[in-house]
PDB file of C-alpha atoms in Angstrom:
ATOM      1  CA  UNK A   1     -21.732 -14.304  -7.439  1.00  0.00           C
ATOM      2  CA  UNK A   2     -18.890 -12.428  -9.011  1.00  0.00           C
ATOM      3  CA  UNK A   3     -16.207 -14.347 -10.796  1.00  0.00           C
ATOM      4  CA  UNK A   4     -12.484 -14.205  -9.707  1.00  0.00           C
ATOM      5  CA  UNK A   5     -11.555 -11.460 -12.023  1.00  0.00           C
ATOM      6  CA  UNK A   6     -14.674  -9.225 -10.805  1.00  0.00           C
ATOM      7  CA  UNK A   7     -13.426  -9.767  -7.358  1.00  0.00           C
ATOM      8  CA  UNK A   8      -9.889  -8.756  -7.861  1.00  0.00           C
ATOM      9  CA  UNK A   9     -11.209  -5.575  -9.770  1.00  0.00           C
ATOM     10  CA  UNK A  10     -13.480  -4.955  -6.835  1.00  0.00           C
ATOM     11  CA  UNK A  11     -10.591  -5.154  -4.378  1.00  0.00           C
ATOM     12  CA  UNK A  12      -8.075  -2.964  -6.433  1.00  0.00           C
ATOM     13  CA  UNK A  13     -10.333  -0.203  -6.899  1.00  0.00           C
ATOM     14  CA  UNK A  14     -13.004   0.667  -4.185  1.00  0.00           C
ATOM     15  CA  UNK A  15     -16.583   1.799  -5.333  1.00  0.00           C
ATOM     16  CA  UNK A  16     -17.161   2.831  -1.777  1.00  0.00           C
ATOM     17  CA  UNK A  17     -20.289   0.780  -1.495  1.00  0.00           C
ATOM     18  CA  UNK A  18     -19.334  -0.597   1.725  1.00  0.00           C
ATOM     19  CA  UNK A  19     -19.493  -4.252   0.146  1.00  0.00           C
ATOM     20  CA  UNK A  20     -16.907  -6.550   1.706  1.00  0.00           C
ATOM     21  CA  UNK A  21     -16.824  -9.550   4.064  1.00  0.00           C
ATOM     22  CA  UNK A  22     -16.053  -9.335   7.554  1.00  0.00           C
ATOM     23  CA  UNK A  23     -13.744  -6.770   9.126  1.00  0.00           C
ATOM     24  CA  UNK A  24     -11.495  -6.399   6.149  1.00  0.00           C
ATOM     25  CA  UNK A  25     -12.837  -4.701   2.966  1.00  0.00           C
ATOM     26  CA  UNK A  26     -11.100  -3.469  -0.058  1.00  0.00           C
ATOM     27  CA  UNK A  27     -12.036   0.032   1.083  1.00  0.00           C
ATOM     28  CA  UNK A  28     -10.096  -0.321   4.133  1.00  0.00           C
ATOM     29  CA  UNK A  29      -6.976  -1.492   2.143  1.00  0.00           C
ATOM     30  CA  UNK A  30      -7.417   1.582  -0.031  1.00  0.00           C
ATOM     31  CA  UNK A  31      -8.130   3.816   2.732  1.00  0.00           C
ATOM     32  CA  UNK A  32      -5.205   2.512   4.784  1.00  0.00           C
ATOM     33  CA  UNK A  33      -2.821   3.087   1.792  1.00  0.00           C
ATOM     34  CA  UNK A  34      -3.824   6.683   1.162  1.00  0.00           C
ATOM     35  CA  UNK A  35      -3.807   7.370   5.135  1.00  0.00           C
ATOM     36  CA  UNK A  36      -0.279   5.893   5.408  1.00  0.00           C
ATOM     37  CA  UNK A  37       1.098   7.984   2.325  1.00  0.00           C
ATOM     38  CA  UNK A  38      -0.592  11.284   3.783  1.00  0.00           C
ATOM     39  CA  UNK A  39       1.121  10.380   7.181  1.00  0.00           C
ATOM     40  CA  UNK A  40       4.595   9.809   5.437  1.00  0.00           C
ATOM     41  CA  UNK A  41       4.304  13.075   3.566  1.00  0.00           C
ATOM     42  CA  UNK A  42       2.815  15.138   6.645  1.00  0.00           C
ATOM     43  CA  UNK A  43       5.849  14.116   8.713  1.00  0.00           C
ATOM     44  CA  UNK A  44       8.398  13.950   6.187  1.00  0.00           C
ATOM     45  CA  UNK A  45      11.456  14.184   8.349  1.00  0.00           C
ATOM     46  CA  UNK A  46      10.612  11.534  10.844  1.00  0.00           C
ATOM     47  CA  UNK A  47       9.085   9.260   8.290  1.00  0.00           C
ATOM     48  CA  UNK A  48      12.347   9.268   6.424  1.00  0.00           C
ATOM     49  CA  UNK A  49      14.425   8.603   9.667  1.00  0.00           C
ATOM     50  CA  UNK A  50      12.213   5.762  10.470  1.00  0.00           C
ATOM     51  CA  UNK A  51      11.988   3.888   7.190  1.00  0.00           C
ATOM     52  CA  UNK A  52      15.820   4.677   6.743  1.00  0.00           C
ATOM     53  CA  UNK A  53      16.654   3.144  10.054  1.00  0.00           C
ATOM     54  CA  UNK A  54      14.395   0.108   9.428  1.00  0.00           C
ATOM     55  CA  UNK A  55      16.253  -0.482   6.265  1.00  0.00           C
ATOM     56  CA  UNK A  56      19.740  -0.134   7.999  1.00  0.00           C
ATOM     57  CA  UNK A  57      18.791  -1.821  11.117  1.00  0.00           C
ATOM     58  CA  UNK A  58      15.843  -4.258  10.940  1.00  0.00           C
ATOM     59  CA  UNK A  59      14.309  -5.483  14.094  1.00  0.00           C
ATOM     60  CA  UNK A  60      11.472  -8.005  14.447  1.00  0.00           C
ATOM     61  CA  UNK A  61       8.873  -5.479  15.427  1.00  0.00           C
ATOM     62  CA  UNK A  62      10.197  -2.238  13.654  1.00  0.00           C
ATOM     63  CA  UNK A  63       7.535   0.185  12.163  1.00  0.00           C
ATOM     64  CA  UNK A  64       8.142  -1.534   8.570  1.00  0.00           C
ATOM     65  CA  UNK A  65       7.337  -4.720   9.901  1.00  0.00           C
ATOM     66  CA  UNK A  66       4.300  -3.302  11.806  1.00  0.00           C
ATOM     67  CA  UNK A  67       3.070  -1.698   8.840  1.00  0.00           C
ATOM     68  CA  UNK A  68       3.503  -5.065   6.933  1.00  0.00           C
ATOM     69  CA  UNK A  69       1.491  -6.749   9.456  1.00  0.00           C
ATOM     70  CA  UNK A  70      -1.212  -4.082   9.242  1.00  0.00           C
ATOM     71  CA  UNK A  71      -1.654  -4.845   5.490  1.00  0.00           C
ATOM     72  CA  UNK A  72      -1.473  -8.566   5.367  1.00  0.00           C
ATOM     73  CA  UNK A  73      -4.874  -9.343   6.497  1.00  0.00           C
ATOM     74  CA  UNK A  74      -6.458  -6.740   3.828  1.00  0.00           C
ATOM     75  CA  UNK A  75      -4.297  -8.156   0.829  1.00  0.00           C
ATOM     76  CA  UNK A  76      -5.426 -11.647   1.909  1.00  0.00           C
ATOM     77  CA  UNK A  77      -8.815 -10.302   2.111  1.00  0.00           C
ATOM     78  CA  UNK A  78      -8.847  -8.917  -1.474  1.00  0.00           C
ATOM     79  CA  UNK A  79      -7.257 -11.993  -2.878  1.00  0.00           C
ATOM     80  CA  UNK A  80      -8.725 -15.158  -1.045  1.00  0.00           C
ATOM     81  CA  UNK A  81      -7.581 -17.149  -4.122  1.00  0.00           C
ATOM     82  CA  UNK A  82      -3.879 -16.399  -3.268  1.00  0.00           C
ATOM     83  CA  UNK A  83      -1.835 -18.900  -1.177  1.00  0.00           C
ATOM     84  CA  UNK A  84      -0.242 -17.444   1.885  1.00  0.00           C
ATOM     85  CA  UNK A  85       3.272 -17.331   0.331  1.00  0.00           C
ATOM     86  CA  UNK A  86       1.829 -15.109  -2.528  1.00  0.00           C
ATOM     87  CA  UNK A  87      -0.033 -12.858  -0.075  1.00  0.00           C
ATOM     88  CA  UNK A  88       2.971 -12.500   1.963  1.00  0.00           C
ATOM     89  CA  UNK A  89       5.046 -11.483  -1.257  1.00  0.00           C
ATOM     90  CA  UNK A  90       2.659  -9.292  -2.527  1.00  0.00           C
ATOM     91  CA  UNK A  91       1.970  -7.433   0.971  1.00  0.00           C
ATOM     92  CA  UNK A  92       5.841  -7.145   0.989  1.00  0.00           C
ATOM     93  CA  UNK A  93       5.789  -5.496  -2.475  1.00  0.00           C
ATOM     94  CA  UNK A  94       2.976  -3.132  -1.514  1.00  0.00           C
ATOM     95  CA  UNK A  95       4.892  -1.900   1.641  1.00  0.00           C
ATOM     96  CA  UNK A  96       8.080  -1.673  -0.277  1.00  0.00           C
ATOM     97  CA  UNK A  97       6.729   0.401  -3.289  1.00  0.00           C
ATOM     98  CA  UNK A  98       5.067   2.816  -0.943  1.00  0.00           C
ATOM     99  CA  UNK A  99       8.073   3.246   1.047  1.00  0.00           C
ATOM    100  CA  UNK A 100      10.182   3.940  -2.156  1.00  0.00           C
ATOM    101  CA  UNK A 101       7.622   6.014  -3.676  1.00  0.00           C
ATOM    102  CA  UNK A 102       7.891   8.303  -0.602  1.00  0.00           C
ATOM    103  CA  UNK A 103      11.452   8.302  -0.039  1.00  0.00           C
ATOM    104  CA  UNK A 104      12.099   9.141  -3.712  1.00  0.00           C
ATOM    105  CA  UNK A 105       9.059  11.268  -4.258  1.00  0.00           C
ATOM    106  CA  UNK A 106      10.896  14.092  -6.151  1.00  0.00           C
ATOM    107  CA  UNK A 107      12.436  11.599  -8.628  1.00  0.00           C
ATOM    108  CA  UNK A 108       9.019   9.478  -8.834  1.00  0.00           C
ATOM    109  CA  UNK A 109       7.086  12.745  -9.362  1.00  0.00           C
ATOM    110  CA  UNK A 110       9.281  13.415 -12.558  1.00  0.00           C
ATOM    111  CA  UNK A 111       9.179  10.003 -13.957  1.00  0.00           C
ATOM    112  CA  UNK A 112       5.314   9.506 -13.580  1.00  0.00           C
ATOM    113  CA  UNK A 113       4.843  13.179 -14.351  1.00  0.00           C
ATOM    114  CA  UNK A 114       2.597  13.657 -11.217  1.00  0.00           C
ATOM    115  CA  UNK A 115       3.451  16.010  -7.999  1.00  0.00           C
ATOM    116  CA  UNK A 116       3.255  13.329  -5.348  1.00  0.00           C
ATOM    117  CA  UNK A 117       3.364  16.096  -2.803  1.00  0.00           C
ATOM    118  CA  UNK A 118      -0.365  16.708  -3.659  1.00  0.00           C
ATOM    119  CA  UNK A 119      -2.879  14.478  -2.092  1.00  0.00           C
ATOM    120  CA  UNK A 120      -5.052  13.678  -4.956  1.00  0.00           C
ATOM    121  CA  UNK A 121      -2.004  12.586  -6.955  1.00  0.00           C
ATOM    122  CA  UNK A 122      -1.107  10.258  -4.021  1.00  0.00           C
ATOM    123  CA  UNK A 123      -4.588   8.686  -4.130  1.00  0.00           C
ATOM    124  CA  UNK A 124      -4.448   8.110  -7.881  1.00  0.00           C
ATOM    125  CA  UNK A 125      -0.949   6.601  -7.673  1.00  0.00           C
ATOM    126  CA  UNK A 126      -1.880   4.384  -4.785  1.00  0.00           C
ATOM    127  CA  UNK A 127      -4.983   3.085  -6.900  1.00  0.00           C
ATOM    128  CA  UNK A 128      -2.430   2.248  -9.708  1.00  0.00           C
ATOM    129  CA  UNK A 129      -0.215   0.400  -7.315  1.00  0.00           C
ATOM    130  CA  UNK A 130      -3.174  -1.673  -5.949  1.00  0.00           C
ATOM    131  CA  UNK A 131      -4.337  -2.495  -9.363  1.00  0.00           C
ATOM    132  CA  UNK A 132      -0.637  -3.818 -10.398  1.00  0.00           C
ATOM    133  CA  UNK A 133      -0.213  -5.781  -7.375  1.00  0.00           C
ATOM    134  CA  UNK A 134      -3.621  -7.218  -6.832  1.00  0.00           C
ATOM    135  CA  UNK A 135      -4.483  -7.944 -10.592  1.00  0.00           C
ATOM    136  CA  UNK A 136      -1.102  -9.649 -11.094  1.00  0.00           C
TER     137      UNK A 136
END
């Protein structure tokens, strides 16, 4: 049986072995994040409008809230040791960081010296983001 630290590392960086309990696995969290970022960059104009509209005129079931709800059970599965409040907070941080990274990708790319228009670079960054959020 793995310790809490090992479990967090496993959730933060998928080893693609298919391990995991139930429907929510660390691999799915990683996959969903990469898929979300790829979608945002592939549909830049509409994604930008959607995120900015959600920020300016938030609604209970807007796209940002639906994204948050999709990530919530995955974050919870990766960190069963966290209470509900912590899971909600960390999920909010994950979604917000991903949105801001997309909206400000030209500036962020310069800051981290990584071209975020490149899919592989986004995957690397997403893994780093998961490490920061899930291990903290």
